Amino acid sequence: MLAIGRLAPMQRHVYHDGSNRASQLASMAQFKDGSDTMTEYLWWQTGIIYQIYPRSFMDSDGDGTGDLKGIHSRLDYLEWLRVDAIWLSPVFPSPMADFGYDVANYVDIDPLFGTLADFDRLLQEAHQRGMKVLLDLVPNHSSDEHPWFQESRASRDSAKRDWYIWRDPAPDGGVPNNWHSYFGGSAWAFDETTGQYYLHLFHRKQPDLNWRNPAVRRAIYDAMRFWLDRGVDGFRVDVIWLLLKDEQFRDNPVNPNWKEGDMPGDQYQSVHTADLPEVHEIVREMRQVLDQYAERVMIGEIYLPVPRLMMYYGAAHDEAHLPFNFQLITLPWNARTIREAVDTYEAALPGGGWPNWVLGNHDQHRIASRVGPEQARIAQMLLLTLRGTPTCYYGDEIGMHDVDIPVERIQDPQGKHSPAHSRDPERSPMQWDSSPNAGFTTGVPWLPIADDYVTNNVEAQRDDATSMLALFRRLVDLRRTMPALSIGSQRSIDTSSDEVFAYLREHGNQRVLIILNFGGESQDLDLSSVSVSGRVLCTTYMDSDDNLNLGYLTLRPNEGIAIAV
Ligand code: GLC
Ligand code: MG
């Protein structure tokens, strides 16, 4: 066991669920230096998170849409993959205008996905296998079919009127201000019944809740407790940085850089609709709800520049455990940019703040399509060897790529408004095997399946020692068994090539050097300053000799190597 050094005093705390252990705050206190002073790390620090988009993972009943029993039937696979936690995109009752991100009841399961009993079974069995389960909390907006909104819209003096954001028309009868929906068009929808507009930063079927109203806060916190009491291990909180809007409803400034074809939501700078200083009070309150339970995690979906992002850890480590770090998605893919991003992010982390990295999600084109199949292997090695919790998007472990969807088959509301920005391509069904519909469903899949599924699927890659899946498993294995990779420090190493990003992970005497070739040419390197030789742990080619001379090292095109030095 490691020695206790400069560890903050352990705070004992009795949790809601009766357990009693060192508080998360105390045990987080000294992570940044990665030294031997820690006695314990929490599961969400050493673990790997795997995102499941439930509609697309596994269908159990032949209706063409994935469901909870389907996920249940694939627990063997998830256990074999050795991911530590699964995060499920929303499974709550929903009219599915935004595929579950429009919640009509925060405390139940949509019949499309199953029942509460199915959920409890899934949770229980995941726990038995040592896997955590995270849910997606969608607090910014509900569905317009939620009883809260139904009541709110019924009359101007409804008891729930103030649960949503209602405004009179402008003097000319038009929208109250220039706020825009992320899906395109005005964020205001006129409601005939009461002659006012309501705000929706997303679809018009997703009215924004009024987070300035304490009753709204209480209602969502109650919903959180409903799931935490059932044993859920935490939440990924949807658009947490958007929860509050300007109280004076001032217009947003026009974004001078926006051009036709860019994301519709970027047409204005969201200074009055995003990242308001007061939002941190809410994030802190949510965290307090979680902290009543042991070892739960709160992840915030936040698209912001790094300095703003860091604020969501909280001045006293009292906000999100993991404000999602999307830089591997949003930045151009080249060695110099990525190195800079890693260094800047590491330097910007508040003391005690635990890093995290994300390669893909249900809103972004798949990594294999963004950077190509060869670089997708580099990306996977990067994600699984960087310091900080990795989040993997289902299917990326077999290198699934985007699927072209004909315009008339577009499902995504964002894509319906602007086909170029459809998110359907990255939501295609999981490719399990070479049987019809890739083993995903016996019915008609809700989105087309990639046409390479006959050769590119889990079953085929399982038996191929050089496959992406084999690489993924090898990297997971290394991460799980080598403290240098799971909890070690991180330091970039200079090399003579602009195409190469190299870094060292260290813990105690254990040192792992990772060298990634972001280019399609081979690279000759001299890394003898790090070590004269080293033992190869893994290459993205899944071959290679055991020992290397680091003075004369040739990286093959698109090759990544992890070396014990
Ligand atoms: C988040 C979700 C996205 C959804 C939006 C509105 O960005 O990831 O899928 O459309 O919020 O809830
Ligand atoms: Mg189904």
Coordinates of C-alpha atoms and ligand atoms in Angstrom, one line a residue:
M1 CA 0.0 0.0 0.0
L2 CA 1.2 3.5 -0.7
A3 CA 2.2 5.8 2.1
I4 CA 0.0 8.6 3.2
G5 CA 1.9 11.8 2.6
R6 CA 0.4 15.2 2.1
L7 CA -3.0 13.9 2.0
A8 CA -5.8 16.2 3.0
P9 CA -7.4 15.1 6.3
M10 CA -9.8 12.3 5.6
Q11 CA -13.3 13.4 6.2
R12 CA -15.7 10.8 7.4
H13 CA -19.2 11.2 6.3
V14 CA -22.3 9.0 6.6
Y15 CA -24.0 8.7 3.3
H16 CA -27.6 8.5 2.4
D17 CA -27.2 4.8 1.6
G18 CA -25.8 4.1 5.0
S19 CA -22.1 3.6 4.0
N20 CA -19.3 5.4 5.7
R21 CA -16.0 6.1 3.9
A22 CA -13.6 8.9 3.2
S23 CA -15.3 11.6 1.4
Q24 CA -14.7 12.1 -2.3
L25 CA -13.5 15.6 -1.7
A26 CA -10.8 14.5 0.7
S27 CA -9.6 11.6 -1.4
M28 CA -9.3 13.8 -4.4
A29 CA -7.1 16.3 -2.8
Q30 CA -3.6 15.4 -4.0
F31 CA -4.0 13.9 -7.4
K32 CA -2.3 16.4 -9.6
D33 CA 1.3 15.5 -8.9
G34 CA 0.7 11.8 -9.4
S35 CA 3.1 11.1 -6.6
D36 CA 3.0 8.3 -4.0
T37 CA 1.0 10.3 -1.6
M38 CA -2.3 8.7 -2.5
T39 CA -3.8 5.8 -0.8
E40 CA -6.8 5.3 -3.0
Y41 CA -8.3 6.3 -6.3
L42 CA -11.9 6.2 -7.0
W43 CA -13.4 3.9 -9.7
W44 CA -14.2 6.9 -12.0
Q45 CA -10.5 7.9 -11.9
T46 CA -8.9 4.6 -12.7
G47 CA -11.8 3.3 -14.8
I48 CA -12.9 3.5 -18.4
I49 CA -16.4 4.8 -19.3
Y50 CA -18.3 3.3 -22.3
Q51 CA -21.1 5.2 -23.8
I52 CA -24.1 3.3 -25.0
Y53 CA -26.7 4.9 -27.3
P54 CA -29.5 2.6 -26.3
R55 CA -31.5 2.8 -29.6
S56 CA -28.5 1.5 -31.5
F57 CA -26.8 -1.0 -29.2
M58 CA -28.9 -4.2 -29.2
D59 CA -32.5 -4.9 -29.9
S60 CA -34.1 -7.7 -28.0
D61 CA -37.7 -7.7 -29.3
G62 CA -37.4 -7.2 -33.1
D63 CA -38.9 -3.7 -33.2
G64 CA -35.7 -2.4 -34.8
T65 CA -34.8 -0.2 -31.9
G66 CA -32.3 -1.2 -29.2
D67 CA -33.5 -1.7 -25.7
L68 CA -32.6 -2.5 -22.1
K69 CA -33.0 -6.3 -22.5
G70 CA -30.7 -6.0 -25.5
I71 CA -28.0 -4.3 -23.4
H72 CA -28.6 -6.9 -20.8
S73 CA -27.9 -9.6 -23.3
R74 CA -24.6 -8.0 -24.2
L75 CA -23.2 -7.7 -20.7
D76 CA -20.9 -10.6 -21.4
Y77 CA -19.3 -8.6 -24.2
L78 CA -19.0 -5.5 -22.0
E79 CA -17.4 -7.6 -19.2
W80 CA -15.0 -9.1 -21.7
L81 CA -14.1 -5.6 -23.0
R82 CA -13.4 -4.8 -19.4
V83 CA -14.9 -1.4 -19.3
D84 CA -15.6 -0.1 -15.8
A85 CA -18.8 1.8 -16.4
I86 CA -21.5 2.1 -19.0
W87 CA -23.3 5.4 -19.5
L88 CA -26.7 5.1 -21.1
S89 CA -28.1 8.0 -23.2
P90 CA -31.6 8.7 -22.0
V91 CA -34.0 5.8 -21.6
F92 CA -36.9 7.8 -19.9
P93 CA -40.4 8.1 -21.3
S94 CA -40.2 10.4 -24.3
P95 CA -42.0 11.3 -27.5
M96 CA -38.5 11.0 -29.1
A97 CA -38.5 14.3 -30.8
D98 CA -34.8 14.4 -29.9
F99 CA -34.5 10.6 -29.3
G100 CA -34.9 10.7 -25.5
Y101 CA -33.3 14.1 -24.8
D102 CA -36.9 15.3 -24.6
V103 CA -38.0 13.7 -21.3
A104 CA -41.7 13.4 -20.5
N105 CA -41.2 11.7 -17.2
Y106 CA -37.9 11.8 -15.3
V107 CA -38.6 8.8 -13.1
D108 CA -39.6 5.9 -15.4
I109 CA -38.4 4.0 -18.4
D110 CA -39.9 4.4 -21.9
P111 CA -41.8 1.2 -23.0
L112 CA -39.7 1.3 -26.2
F113 CA -36.7 0.5 -24.0
G114 CA -38.4 -1.7 -21.4
T115 CA -39.6 -1.3 -17.9
L116 CA -38.3 -0.2 -14.5
A117 CA -37.9 -3.8 -13.6
D118 CA -35.8 -4.4 -16.7
F119 CA -33.6 -1.4 -15.7
D120 CA -33.2 -2.8 -12.1
R121 CA -32.2 -6.1 -13.5
L122 CA -29.6 -4.5 -15.8
L123 CA -28.3 -2.4 -12.9
Q124 CA -28.1 -5.4 -10.6
E125 CA -26.4 -7.6 -13.0
A126 CA -23.9 -4.9 -14.1
H127 CA -23.0 -4.4 -10.5
Q128 CA -22.6 -8.1 -9.9
R129 CA -20.0 -8.0 -12.7
G130 CA -18.3 -5.1 -11.2
M131 CA -19.6 -2.6 -13.7
K132 CA -21.1 0.8 -12.8
V133 CA -24.1 2.3 -14.6
L134 CA -24.5 6.0 -15.3
L135 CA -27.6 7.7 -16.5
D136 CA -28.1 10.8 -18.6
L137 CA -29.8 13.6 -16.7
V138 CA -31.5 16.1 -19.0
P139 CA -32.2 19.1 -16.7
N140 CA -32.2 22.0 -19.2
H141 CA -35.4 21.2 -20.8
S142 CA -38.2 18.6 -20.7
S143 CA -40.5 17.4 -23.4
D144 CA -43.5 19.7 -24.2
E145 CA -45.5 16.5 -23.4
H146 CA -44.2 16.4 -19.8
P147 CA -47.2 17.1 -17.4
W148 CA -45.2 20.0 -16.0
F149 CA -45.2 21.8 -19.3
Q150 CA -48.8 20.8 -20.0
E151 CA -49.8 22.5 -16.8
S152 CA -47.5 25.4 -17.5
R153 CA -48.9 26.2 -20.9
A154 CA -52.6 25.8 -19.8
S155 CA -52.9 29.4 -18.5
R156 CA -50.9 32.4 -17.6
D157 CA -51.7 31.9 -13.9
S158 CA -51.1 28.2 -13.8
A159 CA -49.2 27.1 -10.7
K160 CA -46.4 25.8 -13.0
R161 CA -46.4 28.8 -15.4
D162 CA -43.0 29.9 -13.9
W163 CA -41.5 26.4 -14.4
Y164 CA -40.7 27.3 -18.0
I165 CA -39.6 30.6 -19.6
W166 CA -42.5 32.6 -21.0
R167 CA -42.2 36.0 -22.6
D168 CA -44.6 38.4 -24.3
P169 CA -44.2 39.0 -28.0
A170 CA -42.1 42.0 -29.1
P171 CA -44.1 45.2 -29.8
D172 CA -44.4 44.1 -33.4
G173 CA -45.8 40.7 -32.4
G174 CA -42.5 38.9 -33.2
V175 CA -40.1 36.9 -31.1
P176 CA -39.0 38.4 -27.8
N177 CA -35.3 38.5 -28.8
N178 CA -32.7 37.1 -31.2
W179 CA -31.9 33.9 -29.2
H180 CA -31.4 31.0 -31.5
S181 CA -32.0 27.3 -31.3
Y182 CA -29.0 24.9 -31.6
F183 CA -31.1 23.0 -34.1
G184 CA -31.7 26.1 -36.2
G185 CA -34.3 29.0 -36.2
S186 CA -35.5 31.1 -33.3
A187 CA -35.4 29.6 -29.8
W188 CA -38.9 31.0 -29.2
A189 CA -42.1 29.3 -30.0
F190 CA -45.5 31.0 -29.9
D191 CA -48.2 29.4 -27.9
E192 CA -51.7 30.3 -29.1
T193 CA -53.5 29.4 -25.9
T194 CA -51.9 32.1 -23.8
G195 CA -50.5 34.4 -26.4
Q196 CA -46.9 34.2 -25.2
Y197 CA -43.7 32.7 -26.4
Y198 CA -41.8 29.9 -24.6
L199 CA -38.0 29.4 -24.9
H200 CA -36.5 26.3 -26.4
L201 CA -32.7 26.3 -26.9
F202 CA -33.2 23.0 -28.8
H203 CA -36.3 21.5 -30.5
R204 CA -39.6 23.3 -30.1
K205 CA -40.7 20.1 -28.4
Q206 CA -38.0 20.7 -25.7
P207 CA -39.1 23.8 -23.7
D208 CA -36.4 25.1 -21.4
L209 CA -37.1 24.7 -17.7
N210 CA -36.7 27.8 -15.6
W211 CA -33.8 27.1 -13.3
R212 CA -34.3 30.3 -11.4
N213 CA -37.3 28.8 -9.9
P214 CA -36.4 26.8 -6.7
A215 CA -39.4 24.4 -7.3
V216 CA -37.8 23.3 -10.6
R217 CA -34.5 22.7 -8.9
R218 CA -36.2 20.6 -6.2
A219 CA -38.1 18.6 -8.8
I220 CA -35.0 17.6 -10.7
Y221 CA -33.0 16.9 -7.5
D222 CA -35.8 14.6 -6.5
A223 CA -35.5 12.8 -9.8
M224 CA -31.8 12.4 -9.2
R225 CA -32.4 10.9 -5.8
F226 CA -35.0 8.5 -7.3
W227 CA -32.2 6.9 -9.5
L228 CA -29.5 7.2 -6.9
D229 CA -31.7 5.4 -4.4
R230 CA -32.1 2.6 -6.9
G231 CA -28.3 2.3 -7.0
V232 CA -27.3 4.3 -10.1
D233 CA -23.7 5.3 -9.9
G234 CA -23.9 8.8 -11.3
F235 CA -25.0 11.0 -14.1
R236 CA -23.8 12.5 -17.3
V237 CA -25.5 15.9 -17.1
D238 CA -26.8 17.2 -20.4
V239 CA -25.8 20.8 -21.5
I240 CA -25.0 21.7 -17.9
W241 CA -23.4 25.0 -18.9
L242 CA -26.7 26.2 -20.5
L243 CA -29.0 25.9 -17.5
L244 CA -29.3 29.7 -16.9
K245 CA -30.1 32.5 -19.3
D246 CA -29.8 36.2 -19.0
E247 CA -32.5 37.6 -16.7
Q248 CA -32.9 40.7 -18.8
F249 CA -33.2 38.7 -22.0
R250 CA -30.7 40.8 -23.9
D251 CA -29.9 39.9 -27.5
N252 CA -26.9 37.8 -28.2
P253 CA -24.2 39.5 -30.4
V254 CA -23.9 38.2 -34.0
N255 CA -20.9 35.9 -34.6
P256 CA -18.9 37.7 -37.2
N257 CA -17.1 34.5 -38.3
W258 CA -20.3 32.5 -38.9
K259 CA -20.9 31.6 -42.6
E260 CA -23.5 29.7 -44.5
G261 CA -23.0 26.0 -43.8
D262 CA -21.7 26.4 -40.3
M263 CA -23.7 25.0 -37.4
P264 CA -27.0 27.0 -37.2
G265 CA -26.5 27.4 -33.4
D266 CA -23.2 29.2 -33.9
Q267 CA -24.8 32.2 -35.8
Y268 CA -24.8 34.2 -32.5
Q269 CA -22.3 34.3 -29.7
S270 CA -24.2 32.7 -26.8
V271 CA -23.0 35.3 -24.2
H272 CA -26.5 35.6 -22.7
T273 CA -27.6 32.0 -23.1
A274 CA -24.6 30.0 -21.9
D275 CA -22.0 29.8 -19.1
L276 CA -23.5 32.5 -16.9
P277 CA -21.6 32.9 -13.6
E278 CA -24.7 32.0 -11.5
V279 CA -24.9 28.5 -13.1
H280 CA -22.1 27.3 -10.8
E281 CA -24.4 27.6 -7.9
I282 CA -26.7 25.1 -9.5
V283 CA -23.9 22.7 -10.4
R284 CA -22.8 22.9 -6.8
E285 CA -26.3 22.0 -5.6
M286 CA -26.4 19.0 -7.9
R287 CA -23.1 17.9 -6.6
Q288 CA -24.5 18.1 -3.1
V289 CA -27.3 15.8 -4.0
L290 CA -24.7 13.3 -5.3
D291 CA -22.5 13.7 -2.3
Q292 CA -25.2 12.3 -0.1
Y293 CA -24.3 8.9 -1.7
A294 CA -21.0 7.1 -1.7
E295 CA -18.7 7.1 -4.8
R296 CA -21.2 8.5 -7.3
V297 CA -19.9 10.5 -10.2
M298 CA -21.1 13.7 -11.9
I299 CA -20.0 14.3 -15.4
G300 CA -20.9 17.6 -17.1
E301 CA -21.5 17.9 -20.8
I302 CA -19.7 21.2 -21.5
Y303 CA -18.4 22.6 -24.8
L304 CA -16.2 25.6 -23.7
P305 CA -12.6 26.7 -24.1
V306 CA -10.3 25.2 -21.5
P307 CA -10.1 28.1 -19.0
R308 CA -13.9 28.3 -18.8
L309 CA -14.2 24.5 -18.6
M310 CA -12.0 24.4 -15.6
M311 CA -14.4 26.5 -13.6
Y312 CA -16.8 23.6 -13.6
Y313 CA -14.6 21.6 -11.2
G314 CA -15.6 24.2 -8.7
A315 CA -13.4 26.5 -6.6
A316 CA -13.6 24.0 -3.7
H317 CA -13.8 20.8 -5.9
D318 CA -17.5 21.0 -5.3
E319 CA -18.9 21.0 -8.8
A320 CA -18.6 18.3 -11.6
H321 CA -16.1 15.5 -10.9
L322 CA -15.5 15.4 -14.6
P323 CA -16.3 18.3 -16.8
F324 CA -16.2 16.6 -20.2
N325 CA -13.0 17.5 -22.1
F326 CA -13.9 17.4 -25.8
Q327 CA -10.7 18.7 -27.3
L328 CA -9.9 15.4 -29.1
I329 CA -13.2 15.9 -30.9
T330 CA -13.1 19.6 -31.6
L331 CA -9.4 20.2 -32.5
P332 CA -7.7 19.6 -35.8
W333 CA -6.0 16.2 -35.8
N334 CA -2.2 16.7 -35.9
A335 CA 0.6 16.0 -33.5
R336 CA 1.5 19.6 -32.7
T337 CA -2.1 20.7 -32.0
I338 CA -2.9 17.6 -29.8
R339 CA 0.4 17.9 -27.9
E340 CA -0.3 21.5 -27.2
A341 CA -3.9 20.7 -26.1
V342 CA -2.6 18.0 -23.7
D343 CA 0.0 20.3 -22.2
T344 CA -2.3 23.3 -21.9
Y345 CA -5.1 21.2 -20.4
E346 CA -2.7 19.5 -17.9
A347 CA -1.3 22.9 -16.9
A348 CA -4.8 24.4 -16.5
L349 CA -6.2 21.7 -14.3
P350 CA -6.9 22.9 -10.8
G351 CA -5.0 21.1 -8.1
G352 CA -7.0 18.0 -7.3
G353 CA -8.9 18.2 -10.5
W354 CA -8.9 14.8 -12.3
P355 CA -8.5 14.9 -16.1
N356 CA -10.7 13.2 -18.7
W357 CA -10.7 12.7 -22.5
V358 CA -13.4 11.9 -24.9
L359 CA -13.0 10.6 -28.5
G360 CA -16.5 10.4 -29.7
N361 CA -20.2 10.6 -28.8
H362 CA -23.7 10.5 -30.3
D363 CA -23.4 14.2 -31.4
Q364 CA -20.1 14.0 -33.3
H365 CA -18.9 12.2 -36.4
R366 CA -17.1 9.0 -35.6
I367 CA -13.4 9.1 -35.0
A368 CA -12.8 6.6 -37.8
S369 CA -14.5 8.9 -40.2
R370 CA -12.9 12.1 -38.9
V371 CA -9.3 10.9 -39.1
G372 CA -9.5 7.7 -41.2
P373 CA -9.1 4.1 -40.1
E374 CA -5.3 4.1 -39.6
Q375 CA -5.3 7.2 -37.5
A376 CA -8.3 5.9 -35.5
R377 CA -5.8 3.4 -34.0
I378 CA -3.5 6.2 -33.0
A379 CA -6.5 8.0 -31.5
Q380 CA -7.5 4.9 -29.5
M381 CA -3.9 4.5 -28.2
L382 CA -3.9 8.2 -27.3
L383 CA -7.2 8.0 -25.5
L384 CA -6.3 4.9 -23.5
T385 CA -2.8 6.0 -22.5
L386 CA -3.4 9.7 -21.6
R387 CA -3.7 10.7 -18.0
G388 CA -7.3 10.9 -17.1
T389 CA -10.6 9.0 -17.4
P390 CA -11.3 7.9 -21.0
T391 CA -14.8 7.8 -22.4
C392 CA -15.3 5.5 -25.4
Y393 CA -18.3 5.7 -27.7
Y394 CA -19.9 2.3 -28.5
G395 CA -18.6 0.8 -31.8
D396 CA -15.4 2.9 -31.8
E397 CA -13.6 -0.1 -30.4
I398 CA -14.2 -1.9 -33.7
G399 CA -13.5 1.2 -35.7
M400 CA -17.1 1.7 -36.9
H401 CA -17.4 4.6 -39.3
D402 CA -20.2 7.1 -40.1
V403 CA -23.0 5.7 -42.2
D404 CA -24.4 7.9 -45.0
I405 CA -28.1 8.3 -44.5
P406 CA -30.3 9.3 -47.5
V407 CA -32.0 12.7 -46.8
E408 CA -35.4 11.1 -46.9
R409 CA -34.4 8.7 -44.1
I410 CA -33.0 11.3 -41.8
Q411 CA -34.2 10.9 -38.2
D412 CA -32.3 13.5 -36.3
P413 CA -34.0 16.8 -35.7
Q414 CA -30.8 18.7 -36.2
G415 CA -30.3 16.8 -39.5
K416 CA -33.9 17.5 -40.6
H417 CA -33.2 21.2 -40.3
S418 CA -29.8 21.0 -41.9
P419 CA -28.8 17.6 -43.5
A420 CA -25.1 18.5 -43.4
H421 CA -25.3 18.5 -39.6
S422 CA -27.3 15.3 -39.1
R423 CA -26.1 13.2 -36.2
D424 CA -27.6 10.0 -37.6
P425 CA -24.4 8.9 -39.3
E426 CA -22.7 8.3 -35.9
R427 CA -25.7 6.6 -34.4
S428 CA -25.9 3.6 -36.7
P429 CA -26.5 0.2 -35.1
M430 CA -23.7 -1.8 -33.4
Q431 CA -22.1 -4.3 -35.7
W432 CA -22.1 -7.6 -33.7
D433 CA -21.6 -10.3 -36.4
S434 CA -22.1 -11.1 -40.0
S435 CA -25.7 -12.3 -39.7
P436 CA -28.5 -10.2 -41.2
N437 CA -28.7 -6.7 -39.7
A438 CA -25.3 -7.3 -38.1
G439 CA -27.0 -9.3 -35.3
F440 CA -28.5 -6.0 -34.0
T441 CA -32.1 -6.8 -34.7
T442 CA -34.4 -9.4 -36.3
G443 CA -36.6 -6.6 -37.5
V444 CA -36.0 -3.5 -39.6
P445 CA -33.3 -1.3 -37.9
W446 CA -34.3 2.3 -37.1
L447 CA -31.2 3.5 -38.9
P448 CA -29.4 1.7 -41.7
I449 CA -26.4 -0.5 -40.8
A450 CA -23.0 0.1 -42.3
D451 CA -22.6 -1.9 -45.4
D452 CA -19.1 -3.3 -44.3
Y453 CA -20.7 -5.0 -41.4
V454 CA -20.2 -8.5 -42.9
T455 CA -16.5 -8.2 -42.5
N456 CA -16.3 -5.5 -39.8
N457 CA -18.0 -6.7 -36.7
V458 CA -17.3 -7.8 -33.1
E459 CA -17.3 -11.5 -33.9
A460 CA -14.8 -11.2 -36.8
Q461 CA -12.5 -8.9 -34.8
R462 CA -12.6 -11.1 -31.8
D463 CA -10.7 -13.8 -33.7
D464 CA -8.2 -11.5 -35.4
A465 CA -5.2 -10.7 -33.3
T466 CA -4.4 -7.6 -35.3
S467 CA -7.9 -6.1 -35.2
M468 CA -8.9 -2.8 -33.8
L469 CA -10.8 -4.7 -31.1
A470 CA -7.7 -6.6 -30.2
L471 CA -5.7 -3.4 -30.0
F472 CA -8.5 -1.8 -27.8
R473 CA -8.4 -4.8 -25.4
R474 CA -4.6 -4.8 -25.2
L475 CA -4.6 -1.1 -24.3
V476 CA -7.4 -1.6 -21.7
D477 CA -5.4 -4.4 -20.3
L478 CA -2.2 -2.3 -20.0
R479 CA -4.1 0.5 -18.5
R480 CA -5.7 -1.7 -15.9
T481 CA -2.5 -3.4 -14.9
M482 CA 0.0 -0.6 -15.1
P483 CA -0.3 2.2 -12.5
A484 CA 1.9 4.3 -14.7
L485 CA -0.9 4.4 -17.2
S486 CA -3.9 4.6 -14.9
I487 CA -2.6 7.0 -12.2
G488 CA 0.9 8.0 -13.3
S489 CA 2.1 11.5 -14.2
Q490 CA 2.1 12.8 -17.8
R491 CA 4.9 14.6 -19.5
S492 CA 5.4 15.5 -23.2
I493 CA 8.7 14.6 -24.8
D494 CA 10.3 16.6 -27.6
T495 CA 11.2 14.7 -30.7
S496 CA 12.7 15.8 -34.0
S497 CA 9.5 15.2 -35.9
D498 CA 6.5 17.5 -36.2
E499 CA 4.3 14.5 -37.0
V500 CA 5.1 12.7 -33.8
F501 CA 3.6 13.2 -30.3
A502 CA 5.5 11.4 -27.6
Y503 CA 4.9 11.4 -23.9
L504 CA 6.0 9.7 -20.7
R505 CA 3.7 8.2 -18.1
E506 CA 5.4 7.6 -14.8
H507 CA 4.5 6.1 -11.4
G508 CA 7.2 5.1 -8.9
N509 CA 9.7 3.1 -10.9
Q510 CA 7.3 2.3 -13.7
R511 CA 7.8 4.4 -16.9
V512 CA 5.8 4.0 -20.1
L513 CA 6.8 6.0 -23.2
I514 CA 4.1 6.5 -25.8
I515 CA 5.1 7.5 -29.3
L516 CA 2.4 8.3 -31.8
N517 CA 3.0 9.0 -35.5
F518 CA 0.2 11.3 -36.7
G519 CA 1.4 11.0 -40.3
G520 CA 1.4 8.6 -43.1
E521 CA 5.2 8.5 -43.5
S522 CA 7.7 6.6 -41.5
Q523 CA 9.7 8.6 -38.9
D524 CA 13.3 8.1 -37.7
L525 CA 13.7 9.1 -34.1
D526 CA 16.4 9.3 -31.5
L527 CA 14.8 9.1 -28.0
S528 CA 17.9 7.9 -26.2
S529 CA 17.5 10.9 -23.9
V530 CA 14.6 9.1 -22.4
S531 CA 16.2 5.7 -22.3
V532 CA 18.7 3.7 -24.4
S533 CA 16.3 0.8 -24.8
G534 CA 12.8 -0.3 -24.0
R535 CA 10.4 -3.2 -24.1
V536 CA 7.5 -2.9 -26.5
L537 CA 4.1 -3.2 -24.7
C538 CA 1.9 -2.6 -27.7
T539 CA 2.0 -1.3 -31.2
T540 CA -1.0 -0.2 -33.2
Y541 CA 0.1 -2.8 -35.8
M542 CA -0.3 -5.4 -33.1
D543 CA 3.0 -7.1 -34.0
S544 CA 6.6 -5.9 -33.3
D545 CA 9.7 -7.1 -31.5
D546 CA 10.1 -7.1 -27.8
N547 CA 13.1 -4.9 -27.4
L548 CA 13.9 -1.6 -29.1
N549 CA 16.9 0.6 -29.3
L550 CA 15.5 4.0 -28.6
G551 CA 18.5 5.7 -30.2
Y552 CA 17.5 4.4 -33.6
L553 CA 13.9 4.1 -33.7
T554 CA 11.8 3.9 -36.8
L555 CA 8.1 4.5 -36.5
R556 CA 6.1 3.0 -39.4
P557 CA 3.4 5.1 -41.1
N558 CA 0.5 5.8 -38.7
E559 CA 2.2 3.8 -36.0
G560 CA 1.8 4.2 -32.3
I561 CA 4.0 2.3 -29.8
A562 CA 3.8 2.0 -26.0
I563 CA 7.2 1.1 -24.5
A564 CA 8.2 0.2 -21.0
V565 CA 11.4 2.2 -20.4
Ligands
GLC1 C1 -26.9 17.4 -25.7 C2 -27.1 16.0 -26.2 C3 -27.7 16.1 -27.6 C4 -29.1 16.7 -27.5 C5 -29.0 18.1 -26.8 C6 -30.3 18.6 -26.3 O1 -26.0 18.1 -26.4 O2 -25.9 15.3 -26.2 O3 -27.8 14.8 -28.2 O4 -29.7 16.9 -28.7 O5 -28.1 18.0 -25.6 O6 -30.7 17.8 -25.2
MG2 MG -36.4 -3.1 -29.2

